[in-house]
Short mmCIF file of C-alpha atoms and ligand atoms in Angstrom, two decimals:
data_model
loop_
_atom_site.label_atom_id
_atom_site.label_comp_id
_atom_site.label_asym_id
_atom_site.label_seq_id
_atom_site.Cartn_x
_atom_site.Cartn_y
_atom_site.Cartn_z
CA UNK W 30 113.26 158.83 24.30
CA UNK W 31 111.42 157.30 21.27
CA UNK W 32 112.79 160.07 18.86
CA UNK W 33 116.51 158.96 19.71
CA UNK W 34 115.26 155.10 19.65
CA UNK W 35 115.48 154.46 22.94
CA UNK W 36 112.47 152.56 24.86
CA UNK W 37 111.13 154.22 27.53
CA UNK W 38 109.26 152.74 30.11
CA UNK W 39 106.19 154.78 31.62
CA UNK W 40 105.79 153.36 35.29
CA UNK W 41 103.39 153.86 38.23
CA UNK W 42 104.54 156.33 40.98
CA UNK W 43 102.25 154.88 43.60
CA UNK W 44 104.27 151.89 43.69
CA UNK W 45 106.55 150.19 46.88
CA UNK W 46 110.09 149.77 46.88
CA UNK W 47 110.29 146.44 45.59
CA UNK W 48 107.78 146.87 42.69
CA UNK W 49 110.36 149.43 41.57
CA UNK W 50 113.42 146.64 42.38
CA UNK W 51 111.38 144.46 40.23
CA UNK W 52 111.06 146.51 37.14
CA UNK W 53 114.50 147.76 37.33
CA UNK W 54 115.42 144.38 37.30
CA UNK W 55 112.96 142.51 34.85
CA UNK W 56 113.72 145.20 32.18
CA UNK W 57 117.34 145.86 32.70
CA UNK W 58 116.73 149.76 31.71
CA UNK W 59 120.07 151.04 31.88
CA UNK W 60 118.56 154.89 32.98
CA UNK W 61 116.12 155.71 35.88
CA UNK W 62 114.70 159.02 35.04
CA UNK W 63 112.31 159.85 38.52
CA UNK W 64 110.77 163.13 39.55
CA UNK W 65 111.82 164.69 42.86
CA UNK W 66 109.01 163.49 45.49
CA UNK W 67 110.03 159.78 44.26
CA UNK W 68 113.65 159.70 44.69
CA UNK W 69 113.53 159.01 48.50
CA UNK W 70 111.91 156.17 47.37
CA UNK W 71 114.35 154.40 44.74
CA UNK W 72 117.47 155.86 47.07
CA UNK W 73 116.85 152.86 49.34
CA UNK W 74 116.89 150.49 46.59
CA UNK W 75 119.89 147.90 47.31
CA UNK W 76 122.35 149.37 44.51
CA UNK W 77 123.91 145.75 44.26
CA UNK W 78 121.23 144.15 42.92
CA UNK W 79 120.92 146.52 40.03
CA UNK W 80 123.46 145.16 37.52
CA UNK W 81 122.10 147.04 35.11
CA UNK W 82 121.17 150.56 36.04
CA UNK W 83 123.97 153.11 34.85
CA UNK W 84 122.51 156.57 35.04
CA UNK W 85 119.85 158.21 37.40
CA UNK W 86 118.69 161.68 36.62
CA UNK W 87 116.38 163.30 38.97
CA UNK W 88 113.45 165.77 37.50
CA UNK W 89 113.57 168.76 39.84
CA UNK W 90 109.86 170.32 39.68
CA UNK W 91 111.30 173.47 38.19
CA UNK W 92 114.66 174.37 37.54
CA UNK W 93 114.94 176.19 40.81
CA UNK W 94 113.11 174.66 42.72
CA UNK W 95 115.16 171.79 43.82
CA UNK W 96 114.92 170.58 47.41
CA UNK W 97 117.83 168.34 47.22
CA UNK W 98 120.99 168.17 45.35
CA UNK W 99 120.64 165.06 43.44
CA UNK W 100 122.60 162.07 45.32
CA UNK W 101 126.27 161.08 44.35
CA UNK W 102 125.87 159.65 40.80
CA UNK W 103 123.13 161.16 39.76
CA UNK W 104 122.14 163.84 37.35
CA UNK W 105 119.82 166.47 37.44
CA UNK W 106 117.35 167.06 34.44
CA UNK W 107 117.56 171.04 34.44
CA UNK W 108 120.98 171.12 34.88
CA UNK W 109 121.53 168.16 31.29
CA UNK W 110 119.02 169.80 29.58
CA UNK W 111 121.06 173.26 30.49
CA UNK W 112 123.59 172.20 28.84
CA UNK W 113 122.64 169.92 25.96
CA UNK W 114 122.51 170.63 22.24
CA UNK W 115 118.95 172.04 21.27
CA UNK W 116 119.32 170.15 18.02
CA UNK W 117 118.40 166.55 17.98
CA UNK W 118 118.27 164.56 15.17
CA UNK W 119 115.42 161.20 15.42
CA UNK W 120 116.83 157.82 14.91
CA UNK W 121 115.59 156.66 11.51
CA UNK W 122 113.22 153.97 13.53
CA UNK W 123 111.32 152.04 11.53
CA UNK W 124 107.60 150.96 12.37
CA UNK W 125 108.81 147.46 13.40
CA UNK W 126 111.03 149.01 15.96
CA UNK W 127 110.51 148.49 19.11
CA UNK W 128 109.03 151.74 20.44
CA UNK W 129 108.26 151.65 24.66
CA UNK W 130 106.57 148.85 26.91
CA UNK W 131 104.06 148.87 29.85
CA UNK W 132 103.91 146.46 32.79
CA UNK W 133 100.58 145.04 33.11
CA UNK W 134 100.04 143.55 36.64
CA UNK W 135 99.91 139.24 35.88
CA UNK W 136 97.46 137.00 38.61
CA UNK W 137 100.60 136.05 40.94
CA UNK W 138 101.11 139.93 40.78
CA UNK W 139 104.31 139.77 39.24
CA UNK W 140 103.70 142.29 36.35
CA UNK W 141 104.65 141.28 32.45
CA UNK W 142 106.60 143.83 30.35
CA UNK W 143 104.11 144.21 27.00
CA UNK W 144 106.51 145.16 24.02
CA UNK W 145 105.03 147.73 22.08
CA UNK W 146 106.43 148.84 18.39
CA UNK W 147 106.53 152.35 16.89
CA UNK W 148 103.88 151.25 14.20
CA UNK W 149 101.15 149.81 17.30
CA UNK W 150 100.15 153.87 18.10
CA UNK W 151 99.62 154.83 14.88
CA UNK W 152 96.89 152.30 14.21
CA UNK W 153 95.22 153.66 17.52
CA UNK W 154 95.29 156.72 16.50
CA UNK W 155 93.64 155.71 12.92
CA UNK W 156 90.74 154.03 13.82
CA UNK W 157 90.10 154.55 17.52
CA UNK W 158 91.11 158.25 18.02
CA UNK W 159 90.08 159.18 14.49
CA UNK W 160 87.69 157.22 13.69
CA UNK W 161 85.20 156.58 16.73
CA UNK W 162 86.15 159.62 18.61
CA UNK W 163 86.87 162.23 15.44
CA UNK W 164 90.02 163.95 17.11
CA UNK W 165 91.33 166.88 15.36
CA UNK W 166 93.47 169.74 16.40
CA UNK W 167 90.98 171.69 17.50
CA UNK W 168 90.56 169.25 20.58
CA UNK W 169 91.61 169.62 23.62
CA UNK W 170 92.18 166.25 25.70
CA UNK W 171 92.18 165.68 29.51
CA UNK W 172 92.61 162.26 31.02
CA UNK W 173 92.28 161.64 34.39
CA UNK W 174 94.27 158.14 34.20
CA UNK W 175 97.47 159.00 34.22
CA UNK W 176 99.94 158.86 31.58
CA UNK W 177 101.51 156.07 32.91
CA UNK W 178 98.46 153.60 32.32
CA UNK W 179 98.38 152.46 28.33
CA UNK W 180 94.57 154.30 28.43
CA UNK W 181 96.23 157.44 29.55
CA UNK W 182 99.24 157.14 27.48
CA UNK W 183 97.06 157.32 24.23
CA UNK W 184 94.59 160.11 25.60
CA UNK W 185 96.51 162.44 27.22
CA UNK W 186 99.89 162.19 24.62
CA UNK W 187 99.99 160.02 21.39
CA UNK W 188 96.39 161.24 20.41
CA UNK W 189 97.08 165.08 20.87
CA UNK W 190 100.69 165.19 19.50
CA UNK W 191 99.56 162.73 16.65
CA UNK W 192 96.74 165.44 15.04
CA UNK W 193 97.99 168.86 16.56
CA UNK W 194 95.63 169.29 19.31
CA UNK W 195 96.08 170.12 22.81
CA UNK W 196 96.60 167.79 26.25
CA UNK W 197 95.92 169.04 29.62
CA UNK W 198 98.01 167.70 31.83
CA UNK W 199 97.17 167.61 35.87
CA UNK W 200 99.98 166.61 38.14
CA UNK W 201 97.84 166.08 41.53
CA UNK W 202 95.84 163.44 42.37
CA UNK W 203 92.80 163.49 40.18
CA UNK W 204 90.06 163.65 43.00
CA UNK W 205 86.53 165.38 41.87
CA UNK W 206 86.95 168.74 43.28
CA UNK W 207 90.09 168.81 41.52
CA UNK W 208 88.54 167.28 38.19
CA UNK W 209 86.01 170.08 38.04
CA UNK W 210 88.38 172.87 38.31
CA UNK W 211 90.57 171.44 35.61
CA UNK W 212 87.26 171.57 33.31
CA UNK W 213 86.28 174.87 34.18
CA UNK W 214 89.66 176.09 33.52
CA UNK W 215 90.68 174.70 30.57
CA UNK W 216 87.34 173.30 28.73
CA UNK W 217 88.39 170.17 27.40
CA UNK W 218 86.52 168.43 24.62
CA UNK W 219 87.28 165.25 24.91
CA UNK W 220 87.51 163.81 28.50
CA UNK W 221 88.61 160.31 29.61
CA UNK W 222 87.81 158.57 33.25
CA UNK W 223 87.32 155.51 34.57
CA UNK W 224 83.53 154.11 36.07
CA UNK W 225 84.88 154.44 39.67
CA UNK W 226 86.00 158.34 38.90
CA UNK W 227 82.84 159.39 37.48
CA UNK W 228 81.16 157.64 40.41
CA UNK W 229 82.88 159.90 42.60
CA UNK W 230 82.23 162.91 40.02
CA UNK W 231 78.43 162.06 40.48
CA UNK W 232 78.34 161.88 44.23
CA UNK W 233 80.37 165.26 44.57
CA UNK W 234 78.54 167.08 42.10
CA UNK W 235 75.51 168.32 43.93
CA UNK W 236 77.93 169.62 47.22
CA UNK W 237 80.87 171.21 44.53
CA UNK W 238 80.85 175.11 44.65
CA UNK W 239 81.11 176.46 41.68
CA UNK W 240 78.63 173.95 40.26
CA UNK W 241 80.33 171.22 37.63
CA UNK W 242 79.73 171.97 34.15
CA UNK W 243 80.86 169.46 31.04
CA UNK W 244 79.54 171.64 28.33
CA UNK W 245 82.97 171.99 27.35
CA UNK W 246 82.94 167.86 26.59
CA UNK W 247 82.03 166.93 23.07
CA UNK W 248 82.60 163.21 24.00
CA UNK W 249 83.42 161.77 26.99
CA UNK W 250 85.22 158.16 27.73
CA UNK W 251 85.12 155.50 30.00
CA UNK W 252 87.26 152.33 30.01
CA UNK W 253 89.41 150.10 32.55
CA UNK W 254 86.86 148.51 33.72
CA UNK W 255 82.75 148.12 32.73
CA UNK W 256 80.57 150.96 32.84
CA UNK W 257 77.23 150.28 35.00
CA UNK W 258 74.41 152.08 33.14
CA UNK W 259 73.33 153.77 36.22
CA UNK W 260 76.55 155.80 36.12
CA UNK W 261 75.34 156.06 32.33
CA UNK W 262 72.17 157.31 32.84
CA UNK W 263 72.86 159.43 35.69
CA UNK W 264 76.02 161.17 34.12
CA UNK W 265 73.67 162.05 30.90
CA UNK W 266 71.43 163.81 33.01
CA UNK W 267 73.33 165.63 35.25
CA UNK W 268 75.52 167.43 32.30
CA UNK W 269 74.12 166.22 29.14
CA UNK W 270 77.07 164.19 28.18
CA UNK W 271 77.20 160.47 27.06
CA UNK W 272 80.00 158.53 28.21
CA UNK W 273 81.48 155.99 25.50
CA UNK W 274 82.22 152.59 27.09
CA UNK W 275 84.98 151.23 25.30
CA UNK W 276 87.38 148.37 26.25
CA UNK W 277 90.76 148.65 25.86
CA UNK W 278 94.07 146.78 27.05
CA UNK W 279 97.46 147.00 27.73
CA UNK W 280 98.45 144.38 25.26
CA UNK W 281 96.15 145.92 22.06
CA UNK W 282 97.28 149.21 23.77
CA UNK W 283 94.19 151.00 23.35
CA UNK W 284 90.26 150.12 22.76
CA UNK W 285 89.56 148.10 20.43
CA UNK W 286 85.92 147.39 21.21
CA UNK W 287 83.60 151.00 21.74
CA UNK W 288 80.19 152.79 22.08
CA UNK W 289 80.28 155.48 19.76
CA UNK W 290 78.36 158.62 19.51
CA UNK W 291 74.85 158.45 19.36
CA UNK W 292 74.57 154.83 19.26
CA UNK W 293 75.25 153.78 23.05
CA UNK W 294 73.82 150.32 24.44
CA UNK W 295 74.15 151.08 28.52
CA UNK W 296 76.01 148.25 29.76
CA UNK W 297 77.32 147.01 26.64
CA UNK W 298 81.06 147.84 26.07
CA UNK W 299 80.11 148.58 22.48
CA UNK W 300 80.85 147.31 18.99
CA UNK W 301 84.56 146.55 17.23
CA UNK W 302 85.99 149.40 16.62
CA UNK W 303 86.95 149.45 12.58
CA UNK W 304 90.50 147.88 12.08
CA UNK W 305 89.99 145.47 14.27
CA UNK W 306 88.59 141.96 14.31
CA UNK W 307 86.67 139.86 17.30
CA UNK W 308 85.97 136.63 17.78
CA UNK W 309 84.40 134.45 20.70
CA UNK W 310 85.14 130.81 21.10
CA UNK W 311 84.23 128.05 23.47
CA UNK W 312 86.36 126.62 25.65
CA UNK W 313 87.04 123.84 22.73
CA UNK W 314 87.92 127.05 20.47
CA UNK W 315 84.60 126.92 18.35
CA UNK W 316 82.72 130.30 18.12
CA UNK W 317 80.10 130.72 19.80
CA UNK W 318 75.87 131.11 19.01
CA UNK W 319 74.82 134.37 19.32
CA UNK W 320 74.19 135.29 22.79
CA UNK W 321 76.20 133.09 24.52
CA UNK W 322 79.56 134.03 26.31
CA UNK W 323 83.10 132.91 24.95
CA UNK W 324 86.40 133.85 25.20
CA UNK W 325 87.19 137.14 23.50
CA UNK W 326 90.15 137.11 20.77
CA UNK W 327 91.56 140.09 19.00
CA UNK W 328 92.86 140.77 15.79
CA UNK W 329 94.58 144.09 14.63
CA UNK W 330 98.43 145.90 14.27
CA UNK W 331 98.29 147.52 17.54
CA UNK W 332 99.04 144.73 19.61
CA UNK W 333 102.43 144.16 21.33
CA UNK W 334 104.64 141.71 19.95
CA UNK W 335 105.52 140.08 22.95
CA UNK W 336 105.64 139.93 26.87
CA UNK W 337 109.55 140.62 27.73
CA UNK W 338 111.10 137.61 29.18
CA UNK W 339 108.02 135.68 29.32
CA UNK W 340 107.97 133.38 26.52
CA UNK W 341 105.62 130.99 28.16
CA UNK W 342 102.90 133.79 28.91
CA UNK W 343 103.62 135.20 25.57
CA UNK W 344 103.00 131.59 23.98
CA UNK W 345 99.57 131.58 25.65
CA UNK W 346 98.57 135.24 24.87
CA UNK W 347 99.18 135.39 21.48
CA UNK W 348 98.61 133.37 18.70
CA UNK W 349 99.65 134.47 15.44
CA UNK W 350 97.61 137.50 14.12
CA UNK W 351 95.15 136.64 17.32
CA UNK W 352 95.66 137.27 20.73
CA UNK W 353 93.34 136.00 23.86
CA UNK W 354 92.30 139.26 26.14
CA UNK W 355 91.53 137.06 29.29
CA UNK W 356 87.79 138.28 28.81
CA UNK W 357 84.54 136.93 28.67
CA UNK W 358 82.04 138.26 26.24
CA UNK W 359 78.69 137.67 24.62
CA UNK W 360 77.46 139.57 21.17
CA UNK W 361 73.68 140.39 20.13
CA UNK W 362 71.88 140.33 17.26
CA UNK W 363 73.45 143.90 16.54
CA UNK W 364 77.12 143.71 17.01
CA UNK W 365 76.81 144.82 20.50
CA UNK W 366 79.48 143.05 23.08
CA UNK W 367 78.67 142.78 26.57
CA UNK W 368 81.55 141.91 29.40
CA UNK W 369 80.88 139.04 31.25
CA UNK W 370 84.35 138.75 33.26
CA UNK W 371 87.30 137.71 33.59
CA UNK W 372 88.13 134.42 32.46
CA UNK W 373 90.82 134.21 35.04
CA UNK W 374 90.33 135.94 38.84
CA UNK W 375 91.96 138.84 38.41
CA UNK W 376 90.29 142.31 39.38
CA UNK W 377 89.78 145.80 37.98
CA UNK W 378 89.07 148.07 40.81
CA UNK W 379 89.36 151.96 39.86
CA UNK W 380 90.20 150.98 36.33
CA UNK W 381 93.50 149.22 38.17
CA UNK W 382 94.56 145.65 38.46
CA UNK W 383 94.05 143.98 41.61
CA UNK W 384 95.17 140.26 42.39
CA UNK W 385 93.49 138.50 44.58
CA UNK W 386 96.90 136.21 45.46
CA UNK W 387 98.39 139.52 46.14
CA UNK W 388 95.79 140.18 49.14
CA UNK W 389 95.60 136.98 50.43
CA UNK W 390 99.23 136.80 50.11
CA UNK W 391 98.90 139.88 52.58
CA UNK W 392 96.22 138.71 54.81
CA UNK W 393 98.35 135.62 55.79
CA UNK W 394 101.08 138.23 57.12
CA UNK W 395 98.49 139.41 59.51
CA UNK W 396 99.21 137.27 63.10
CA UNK W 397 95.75 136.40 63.32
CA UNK W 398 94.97 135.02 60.53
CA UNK W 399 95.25 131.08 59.25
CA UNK W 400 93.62 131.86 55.78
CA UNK W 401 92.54 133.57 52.95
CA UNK W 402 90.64 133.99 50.00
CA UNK W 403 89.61 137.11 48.07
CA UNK W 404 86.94 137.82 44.86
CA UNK W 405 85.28 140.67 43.35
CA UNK W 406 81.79 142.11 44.56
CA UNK W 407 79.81 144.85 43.90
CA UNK W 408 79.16 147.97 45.37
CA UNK W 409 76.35 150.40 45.28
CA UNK W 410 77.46 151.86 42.32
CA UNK W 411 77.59 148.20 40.97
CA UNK W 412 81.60 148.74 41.07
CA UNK W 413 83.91 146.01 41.66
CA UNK W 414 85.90 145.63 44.90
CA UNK W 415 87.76 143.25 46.83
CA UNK W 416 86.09 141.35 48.97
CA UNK W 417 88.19 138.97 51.51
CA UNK W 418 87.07 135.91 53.25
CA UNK W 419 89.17 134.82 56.12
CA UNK W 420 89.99 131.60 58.23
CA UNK W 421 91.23 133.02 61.89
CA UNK W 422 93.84 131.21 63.72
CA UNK W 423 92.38 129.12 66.76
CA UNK W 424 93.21 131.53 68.98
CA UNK W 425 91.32 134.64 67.52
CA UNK W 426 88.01 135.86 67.82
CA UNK W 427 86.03 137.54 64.85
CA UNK W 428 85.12 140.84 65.67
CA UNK W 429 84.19 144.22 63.80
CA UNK W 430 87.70 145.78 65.23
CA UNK W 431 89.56 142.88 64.01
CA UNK W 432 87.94 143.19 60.77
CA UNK W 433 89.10 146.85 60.58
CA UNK W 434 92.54 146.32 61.82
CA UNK W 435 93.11 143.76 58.61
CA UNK W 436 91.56 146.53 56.47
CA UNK W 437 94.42 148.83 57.63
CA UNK W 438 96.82 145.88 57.79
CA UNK W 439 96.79 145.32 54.35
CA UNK W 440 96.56 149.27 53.06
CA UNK W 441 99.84 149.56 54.73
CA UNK W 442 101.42 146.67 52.96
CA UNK W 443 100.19 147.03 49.13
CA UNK W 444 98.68 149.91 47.21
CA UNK W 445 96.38 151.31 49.43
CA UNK W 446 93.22 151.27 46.76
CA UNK W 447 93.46 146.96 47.12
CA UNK W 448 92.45 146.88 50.73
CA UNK W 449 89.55 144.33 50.91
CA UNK W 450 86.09 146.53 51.30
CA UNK W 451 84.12 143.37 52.88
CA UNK W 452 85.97 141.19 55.82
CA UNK W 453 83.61 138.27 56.00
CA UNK W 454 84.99 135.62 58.81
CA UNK W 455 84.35 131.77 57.49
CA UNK W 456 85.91 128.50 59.52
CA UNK W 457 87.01 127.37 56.48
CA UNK W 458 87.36 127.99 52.44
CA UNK W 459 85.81 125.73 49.61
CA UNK W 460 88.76 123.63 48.51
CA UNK W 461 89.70 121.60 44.93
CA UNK W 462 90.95 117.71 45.90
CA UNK W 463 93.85 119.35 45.28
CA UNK W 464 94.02 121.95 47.98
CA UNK W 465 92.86 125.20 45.51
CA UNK W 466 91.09 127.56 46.51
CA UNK W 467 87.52 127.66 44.41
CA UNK W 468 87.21 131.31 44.49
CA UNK W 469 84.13 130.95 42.05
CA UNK W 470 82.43 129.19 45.15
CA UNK W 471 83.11 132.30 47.00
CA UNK W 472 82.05 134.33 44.02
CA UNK W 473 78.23 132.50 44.33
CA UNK W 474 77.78 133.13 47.76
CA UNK W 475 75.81 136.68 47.14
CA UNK W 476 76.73 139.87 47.68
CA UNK W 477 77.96 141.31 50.96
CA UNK W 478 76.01 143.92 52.96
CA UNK W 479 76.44 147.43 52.67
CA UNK W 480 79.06 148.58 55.20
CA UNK W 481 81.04 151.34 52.85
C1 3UK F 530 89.26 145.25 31.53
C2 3UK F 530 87.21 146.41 30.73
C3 3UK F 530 84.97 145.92 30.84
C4 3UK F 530 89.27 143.98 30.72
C5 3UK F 530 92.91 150.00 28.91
C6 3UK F 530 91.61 151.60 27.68
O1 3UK F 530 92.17 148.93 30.89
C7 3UK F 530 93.02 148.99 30.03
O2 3UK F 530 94.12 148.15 30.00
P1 3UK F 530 94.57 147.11 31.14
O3 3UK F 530 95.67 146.30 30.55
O4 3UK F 530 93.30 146.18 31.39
C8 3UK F 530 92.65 145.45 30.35
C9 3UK F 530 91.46 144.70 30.92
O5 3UK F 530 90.63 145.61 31.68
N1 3UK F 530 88.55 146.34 30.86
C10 3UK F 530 89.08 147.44 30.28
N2 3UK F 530 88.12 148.23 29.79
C11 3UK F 530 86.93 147.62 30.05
N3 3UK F 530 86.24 145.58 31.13
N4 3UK F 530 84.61 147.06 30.20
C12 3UK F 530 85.56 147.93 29.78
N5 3UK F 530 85.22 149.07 29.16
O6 3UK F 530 89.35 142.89 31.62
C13 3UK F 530 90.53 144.11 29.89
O7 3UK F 530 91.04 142.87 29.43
O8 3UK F 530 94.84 147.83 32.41
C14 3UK F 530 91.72 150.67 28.71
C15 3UK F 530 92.63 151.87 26.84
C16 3UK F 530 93.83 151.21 27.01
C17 3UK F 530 93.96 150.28 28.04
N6 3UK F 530 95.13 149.64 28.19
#
């Protein structure tokens, strides 16, 4: 799509209905291209609110293996690509072109369309893929976020096709059994996860048959969220592998801030990554001493130009050659940053955004309930995970069942992996004078018990 100078739009394809509705209709893409399992999916999509969509082509898993003829309207990829030209000639684009976006999920959970140009993944490649990780076309990549994610986007395609080397690409769901046969197979050298997927590497490891084996791995990657150094430590001496801790974003499009070979600080998220600039202010916009936790700005070409139709947010995001990440940071004396949260209450869980509103939004569905509030806590992997507090109607009772019924309530609302781990009943939330919710109250109150 780039070649030709169109702007494709990588999505999520665990989404609902109207998450699709909404991108459709925030970006106006004129062409739905959507593999076979999906189309069910966008068929019940109210064609009347889609002004703008006029062409659907359906990717058939292989040219003959097509379950369904494609519905009235649409095309079918095999059958275009049948009967297209083989030549095709790129669109003289030039780096200030506008190249693809990615939705990044926003706190009222509507997500923002970050404009990426052609010249933003060339920079990552540079200094991030080139010069922390040393990528050359001898490597061999395999990311287990998807290529949909910006962190995926850049491991699994840009950062391959960019040097010559080779992706491994893994169409099923990326669970560890399936993880360690896609290493044994096909030995990749570089490998990219998030903490909660390495987690879940570490506790399948000792059960797995054949045993796991990263010897393959010259380097592998964690980002989405922060690495705990237990997963760290533990990872290093089960296969003899660091993991990198870098963080990256949607907006800067890859990381920008990174551990890098032989120089890891556990817990720290690294140092800036060469190209790029950092700096920490108060809430006043003074830096900050040493030590102390600001507000983390960015500086570099990778970063999108703007949110699509969202000047406001893209007013408050970026300013100038700077743009505001939404994180809290503090440097030591050796260049080292360490995350210290969010500076709104949004929520990485698995390496994927979570807002709170979103939950509580679908709590308050729930017939018994009057109230809600949700915030991050940790689990015994010292991951993040939603964690809901909730006022019952008069009526209702707390009760372990009840707390397990909202569980499933909200899985089969929203994305499944946002369900709230911890129900904790309350008889009422910590309130602003003017009727907020103080979710850092909440966030004070200690950690839950373990109940996984
Ligand atoms: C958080 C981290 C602590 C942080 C991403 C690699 O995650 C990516 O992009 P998103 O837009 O989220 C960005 C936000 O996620 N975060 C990411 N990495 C870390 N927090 N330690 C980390 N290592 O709040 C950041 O603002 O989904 C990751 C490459 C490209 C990406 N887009």
């Amino acid at each position: 799509a780039m070649k030709i100078g169109a702007v494709p739009i990588p999505t999520n394809t665990n989404l609902r209905p109207e998450d699709y509705l909404y991108l459709l209709r925030d970006s106006r893409a004129v062409a739905l291209v959507v593999s076979e399992p999906l189309l069910p999916m966008v068929a019940q999509l109210p064609r009347e609110q889609l002004r703008y969509l006029r062409h659907v082509i359906v990717v058939e898993s292989a040219p003959s293996a097509s379950q369904i003829a494609p519905p009235a309207g649409a095309s079918s990829f095999w059958t275009l690509l049948a009967t297209s030209s083989p030549e095709l000639e790129a669109e003289p684009t030039s780096k200030d072109d506008m190249a693809f976006w990615l939705y990044s999920s926003g706190t009222t959970g509507f997500p923002k369309g970050a404009v990426h140009l052609h010249r933003d993944l060339v920079y990552c490649v540079e200094y991030y893929a080139r010069g922390i990780l040393g990528i050359t076309e001898h490597d061999r990549t395999y990311s287990v976020a998807k290529l949909f994610f910006a962190y995926g986007l850049g491991n699994a395609l840009y950062f391959p096709f960019a040097v010559g080397a080779t992706t491994i690409l893994y169409p099923g769901r990326p669970e560890p059994a399936a993880i360690f046969e896609v290493v044994r197979r096909y030995q990749p050298t570089l490998f990219f996860s998030v903490p909660t997927s390495y987690a879940q590497c570490l506790a399948a490891a000792d059960t797995a048959d054949p045993p796991p084996d990263f010897r393959s791995v010259r380097h592998a990657v964690s980002a989405g969220e922060a690495l705990p150094p237990s997963i760290y430590e533990r990872w290093r001496e089960r296969f003899g592998v660091e993991i990198l801790d870098g963080i990256g974003s949607t907006e800067i499009l890859h990381i920008f801030i990174s551990n890098r070979p032989g120089a890891v600080r556990p817990g720290s998220s690294g140092q800036i990554v060469p190209g790029y600039q950092a700096q920490l202010l108060d809430e006043d916009g003074r830096p900050v001493p040493v030590r102390e936790v600001g507000n983390l700005l960015i500086k570099g070409q990778s970063t999108c130009a703007f949110y699509w139709n969202k000047a406001d947010r893209t007013r408050q995001t970026i300013l100038g050659e700077w743009i505001r990440t939404g994180d809290k940071y503090w440097l030591d004396e050796d260049g080292y940053y360490w995350y210290a949260g969010r500076s709104d209450d949004m929520l990485k869980v698995g390496g994927q955004w979570v807002s709170p509103v979103e939950i509580e939004n679908t709590l308050v569905e729930h017939p018994a309930v009057l109230e809600a509030a949700v915030v991050g806590a940790t689990d015994a992997d010292g991951l993040v995970k939603p964690r809901a507090f909730v006022v019952l109607r008069p009526d209702q009772q707390p009760s372990p069942a009840l707390a397990d019924a909202l569980k499933d309530f909200v899985k089969s609302r929203i994305a499944p992996f946002k369900y709230p781990r911890w129900i904790e009943f309350v008889t009422e939330l910590p309130k602003t004078a003017t009727g907020k919710t103080q979710r850092f109250r909440l966030r004070q109150l200690g950690q839950p018990q373990e109940e996984r």
